[in-house]
């Protein structure tokens, strides 16, 4: 399959480009497009055959459900029902934006979208290209992150191309995404909302609107058998995460690993080691900078043939909690 890459203006998306992309969605094809979080791989959420193509292209396990993107309340009501007052209040406050709500699903949604569940995850993206595509296609669009399964999510069109070239019909290249990590996922089907995936919209922000939010992490840990942590968001190189390391330990760890292999480092503390097999990417000491650049830094170090990537953690508060969640899942070794 030929993959067409269209450079499209993120502020004023060209109508003819949007029309081409929407036509592909309408006839059951796949289009990657930018959102404010990461690039999504979109298909018509009401078309079962189209949705199945997403799983094939990504190599995604079929038991992992997809997020449905909508551009209006009318579109929301085509996919979800029995929407609670709390859910309404959250939409009012955070949509369009990086908050995904798990709601009761309507039958018309392609069953594979929800991987057999009675619920459906929905969000309204805060991005002109995504919204224009949804409006023109006039159908809800199911879109997971546009990476090969288990790889870091794509924050540029080049990342999408790297993973999915020849497997999808079109990529709308609207430049790098703003936020850089995936949306917060919140289950609002019960009385107390449950956080299924931390993201840009923090529990503190959610609590201002709906009061208590339950953390699924703990529940999740209980459900999982020990040692079967699901590796995710991972570069090809193995990841060593140093959660709270002193600068000397960061340096020492890299020096030690360099005895045997090429080493990449992603840190907020500058580390200088005079060795051509060492590449360091310095980020600002802020959760926002980590969120925006972490996936692309991992991919860059992969390109650099690093065998191991050492990552310096950040404070796990606010957006930092979402960043650290991704880093812990990517890591094969964690030093806390
Ligand atoms: O920022 C984002 O959310 C990006 C952009 C493209 O919108 N999308 C994204 O999709 O990250 P994906 O497929 O990579 O992650 C979807 C997450 C998964 O953790 C999945 O398990 C969860 O949402 N999910 C989807 N439907 C669900 C449901 N019915 N119940 C519980 N979790 C659900
Ligand atoms: Mg994903």
PDB file of C-alpha atoms in Angstrom, residues 21 24-26 28-35 39-45 50-51 53-54 58 66-67 69 133-134 140-146 160 164 168-170:
ATOM      1  CA  UNK A  21      -8.469  12.284   4.308  1.00  0.00           C
ATOM      2  CA  UNK A  24     -10.463   7.609   2.999  1.00  0.00           C
ATOM      3  CA  UNK A  25     -12.163   7.331   6.400  1.00  0.00           C
ATOM      4  CA  UNK A  26     -15.609   7.194   4.743  1.00  0.00           C
ATOM      5  CA  UNK A  28     -13.111   2.319   5.465  1.00  0.00           C
ATOM      6  CA  UNK A  29      -9.405   3.205   5.163  1.00  0.00           C
ATOM      7  CA  UNK A  30      -6.803   4.357   7.703  1.00  0.00           C
ATOM      8  CA  UNK A  31      -5.539   7.925   8.185  1.00  0.00           C
ATOM      9  CA  UNK A  32      -2.999   9.072  10.792  1.00  0.00           C
ATOM     10  CA  UNK A  33      -3.606  12.589  12.087  1.00  0.00           C
ATOM     11  CA  UNK A  34      -2.248  14.877  14.812  1.00  0.00           C
ATOM     12  CA  UNK A  35      -4.049  15.622  18.051  1.00  0.00           C
ATOM     13  CA  UNK A  39      -0.667  11.269  16.560  1.00  0.00           C
ATOM     14  CA  UNK A  40      -3.681   8.978  16.214  1.00  0.00           C
ATOM     15  CA  UNK A  41      -4.342   6.201  13.696  1.00  0.00           C
ATOM     16  CA  UNK A  42      -7.941   6.750  12.646  1.00  0.00           C
ATOM     17  CA  UNK A  43     -10.702   4.612  11.174  1.00  0.00           C
ATOM     18  CA  UNK A  44     -14.510   4.946  11.043  1.00  0.00           C
ATOM     19  CA  UNK A  45     -15.596   3.793  14.521  1.00  0.00           C
ATOM     20  CA  UNK A  50     -12.228  -0.551   9.076  1.00  0.00           C
ATOM     21  CA  UNK A  51     -11.574  -0.834  12.813  1.00  0.00           C
ATOM     22  CA  UNK A  53      -7.502  -2.766   9.991  1.00  0.00           C
ATOM     23  CA  UNK A  54      -6.183  -0.619  12.879  1.00  0.00           C
ATOM     24  CA  UNK A  58      -0.383  -1.729  14.627  1.00  0.00           C
ATOM     25  CA  UNK A  66      -9.611   1.960  21.292  1.00  0.00           C
ATOM     26  CA  UNK A  67     -10.535   5.560  21.997  1.00  0.00           C
ATOM     27  CA  UNK A  69     -12.851  10.685  18.865  1.00  0.00           C
ATOM     28  CA  UNK A 133     -11.327  15.680   9.836  1.00  0.00           C
ATOM     29  CA  UNK A 134     -14.093  14.512  12.196  1.00  0.00           C
ATOM     30  CA  UNK A 140     -16.856   9.162  15.037  1.00  0.00           C
ATOM     31  CA  UNK A 141     -13.230   8.107  14.489  1.00  0.00           C
ATOM     32  CA  UNK A 142     -11.588   5.326  16.509  1.00  0.00           C
ATOM     33  CA  UNK A 143      -7.913   6.168  16.941  1.00  0.00           C
ATOM     34  CA  UNK A 144      -5.222   4.647  19.099  1.00  0.00           C
ATOM     35  CA  UNK A 145      -1.778   6.204  19.097  1.00  0.00           C
ATOM     36  CA  UNK A 146      -0.285   5.778  15.597  1.00  0.00           C
ATOM     37  CA  UNK A 160       4.305   7.558  12.275  1.00  0.00           C
ATOM     38  CA  UNK A 164       3.511   2.423   9.692  1.00  0.00           C
ATOM     39  CA  UNK A 168      -1.837   2.949   6.076  1.00  0.00           C
ATOM     40  CA  UNK A 169      -3.228   5.153   3.337  1.00  0.00           C
ATOM     41  CA  UNK A 170      -2.461   8.630   4.567  1.00  0.00           C
TER      42      UNK A 170
END
